[in-house]
Amino acid sequence: ADEGGGVEAGLERLRWTVHHGDRPRTGRALDALFSHSEAGVRLDSIAVLVRGARDRWGPARAADLLSGVAAASWDGADRGRAQLLRADLIHESGDPAEAEAIALFVANGIGPVAAEARLLVASWRAREARDLGDVYGLRPSLLPSEDDPRVARRLGAIDDLERLAVAGLEDPL
């Protein structure tokens, strides 16, 4: 079979192994997909199936299934997005330091995936923010991707928050 057929068959194997709760075969199915250079373009489908694995086995075990993705034969952008999925699962499982390390590695690149990584880290940090200074502190990590519309919106929201806070100090109710 050609590589595309191999990818489709691999996705079907992955779907069935998750559906039947066979974690070892699920890991092997994912590893096989990592070896297909064309499988990365089907990351959306893979992500849905990995989220199904998360629902079945929890986020830590689902993240473990993606442990080989950094060495996948995929395009760099697809590999980066898959690493962000893994980072998000690791964060959900309670290891924010490891999750952030993975996401920051991806953020060191350029382009939309690096912007996505910066936004993911900023969203985690924003949830932990205790005051406005913590929120303002998100700017430096976002600025390298300010040309990305999603990042520009987040930076605009931080600016709006700052204007509202200053207005409240200068013009209290």
Coordinates of C-alpha atoms in Angstrom, one line a residue:
A1 CA 0.0 0.0 0.0
D2 CA 1.1 3.6 -0.5
E3 CA 2.0 5.7 2.4
G4 CA -1.4 7.5 2.4
G5 CA -3.1 4.1 2.6
G6 CA -0.8 3.2 5.4
V7 CA -1.8 6.4 7.2
E8 CA -5.5 5.7 6.8
A9 CA -5.1 2.1 8.0
G10 CA -3.0 3.4 10.9
L11 CA -5.7 5.8 11.9
E12 CA -8.3 3.0 11.8
R13 CA -6.0 0.8 14.0
L14 CA -5.6 3.7 16.4
R15 CA -9.4 4.3 16.5
W16 CA -10.1 0.6 17.3
T17 CA -7.4 0.3 19.9
V18 CA -8.7 3.3 21.8
H19 CA -12.3 2.1 21.4
H20 CA -11.4 -1.4 22.7
G21 CA -9.3 0.0 25.6
D22 CA -6.0 -1.7 24.4
R23 CA -3.4 0.8 25.7
P24 CA -0.3 -1.2 24.5
R25 CA -1.7 -1.5 21.0
T26 CA -2.7 2.2 21.0
G27 CA 0.9 3.1 21.8
R28 CA 2.1 0.9 18.9
A29 CA -0.5 2.4 16.5
L30 CA 0.7 5.9 17.4
D31 CA 4.3 5.0 17.0
A32 CA 3.6 3.6 13.6
L33 CA 1.8 6.8 12.6
F34 CA 4.8 8.8 13.8
S35 CA 6.9 6.9 11.3
H36 CA 4.7 7.9 8.4
S37 CA 5.8 11.3 7.1
E38 CA 2.3 12.0 5.7
A39 CA 0.5 11.2 9.0
G40 CA 1.1 14.6 10.4
V41 CA -1.4 16.2 8.1
R42 CA -4.0 14.1 9.9
L43 CA -3.1 15.5 13.3
D44 CA -6.6 16.8 13.9
S45 CA -7.9 13.2 13.6
I46 CA -5.1 11.9 15.7
A47 CA -5.7 14.5 18.4
V48 CA -9.4 13.5 18.6
L49 CA -8.4 9.9 19.2
V50 CA -5.7 10.9 21.7
R51 CA -8.4 12.9 23.6
G52 CA -10.5 9.8 23.6
A53 CA -7.6 8.0 25.1
R54 CA -7.4 10.8 27.7
D55 CA -11.1 10.3 28.5
R56 CA -10.5 6.5 28.9
W57 CA -7.1 6.4 30.7
G58 CA -6.5 9.9 32.0
P59 CA -4.3 12.8 30.7
A60 CA -1.0 11.4 32.0
R61 CA -1.3 8.1 30.2
A62 CA -2.6 9.9 27.0
A63 CA 0.5 12.1 27.2
D64 CA 2.7 9.0 27.5
L65 CA 1.2 7.7 24.3
L66 CA 2.6 10.9 22.6
S67 CA 6.1 10.5 24.1
G68 CA 7.7 9.6 20.7
V69 CA 6.2 12.5 18.8
A70 CA 9.3 14.7 19.1
A71 CA 11.1 12.2 16.8
A72 CA 8.2 11.8 14.4
S73 CA 8.9 11.8 10.7
W74 CA 6.4 14.7 10.3
D75 CA 6.6 18.2 9.1
G76 CA 8.0 20.5 11.8
A77 CA 4.7 22.4 12.3
D78 CA 2.7 19.2 12.7
R79 CA 5.3 17.8 15.1
G80 CA 5.2 21.0 17.1
R81 CA 1.4 21.0 17.3
A82 CA 1.5 17.4 18.5
Q83 CA 4.1 18.4 21.1
L84 CA 1.7 21.1 22.3
L85 CA -1.1 18.6 22.6
R86 CA 1.2 16.4 24.7
A87 CA 2.2 19.5 26.8
D88 CA -1.4 20.3 27.4
L89 CA -2.1 16.8 28.6
I90 CA 0.9 16.8 30.8
H91 CA -0.3 20.2 32.3
E92 CA -3.8 18.7 32.8
S93 CA -2.2 15.7 34.6
G94 CA -0.6 18.0 37.2
D95 CA 2.9 18.6 35.9
P96 CA 3.0 22.3 34.8
A97 CA 6.8 22.6 34.9
E98 CA 7.2 19.7 32.4
A99 CA 4.4 21.0 30.3
E100 CA 5.8 24.5 30.1
A101 CA 9.3 23.2 29.2
I102 CA 7.8 21.3 26.2
A103 CA 5.7 24.3 25.1
L104 CA 8.6 26.7 25.5
F105 CA 10.8 24.5 23.4
V106 CA 8.1 24.8 20.6
A107 CA 7.8 28.5 21.3
N108 CA 11.5 29.0 20.4
G109 CA 10.6 28.5 16.8
I110 CA 9.0 31.0 14.4
G111 CA 5.6 31.1 12.8
P112 CA 2.1 30.1 13.7
V113 CA 3.0 27.0 15.8
A114 CA 5.5 29.1 17.9
A115 CA 2.7 31.7 18.4
E116 CA 0.3 28.9 19.4
A117 CA 2.9 27.7 22.0
R118 CA 3.4 31.2 23.4
L119 CA -0.4 31.5 23.7
L120 CA -0.7 28.2 25.5
V121 CA 2.0 29.1 28.0
A122 CA 0.4 32.6 28.5
S123 CA -3.0 31.0 29.1
W124 CA -1.5 28.7 31.8
R125 CA 0.3 31.6 33.4
A126 CA -2.8 33.8 33.3
R127 CA -4.8 31.2 35.2
E128 CA -2.1 31.4 37.9
A129 CA -2.0 35.2 37.9
R130 CA -2.5 36.7 41.4
D131 CA -2.5 40.4 40.4
L132 CA -2.3 42.7 37.5
G133 CA 1.5 42.6 37.5
D134 CA 1.4 38.9 36.7
V135 CA -0.9 39.6 33.8
Y136 CA 1.3 42.4 32.5
G137 CA 4.2 40.0 32.8
L138 CA 2.7 37.9 30.0
R139 CA 3.7 40.6 27.4
P140 CA 7.4 39.7 27.0
S141 CA 6.6 36.0 26.2
L142 CA 4.0 37.1 23.6
L143 CA 5.7 40.0 21.9
P144 CA 7.9 37.8 19.6
S145 CA 4.7 36.6 17.9
E146 CA 2.9 39.9 17.9
D147 CA 2.2 39.7 14.2
D148 CA 0.0 36.6 14.7
P149 CA -3.6 37.9 15.0
R150 CA -4.3 35.6 17.9
V151 CA -1.4 37.0 19.8
A152 CA -2.3 40.5 18.8
R153 CA -5.8 40.0 20.3
R154 CA -4.3 38.7 23.6
L155 CA -1.9 41.6 23.8
G156 CA -4.8 44.0 23.0
A157 CA -6.8 42.4 25.9
I158 CA -3.8 43.0 28.3
D159 CA -3.6 46.6 27.1
D160 CA -7.4 47.0 27.6
L161 CA -7.1 45.6 31.1
E162 CA -4.2 48.0 31.9
R163 CA -6.3 51.0 30.6
L164 CA -9.2 49.9 32.8
A165 CA -7.0 49.5 35.8
V166 CA -5.4 52.9 35.3
A167 CA -8.8 54.5 34.7
G168 CA -10.1 53.0 38.0
L169 CA -7.1 54.4 39.9
E170 CA -7.4 57.9 38.3
D171 CA -11.2 58.1 38.3
P172 CA -12.6 55.9 41.1
L173 CA -16.3 55.3 41.5

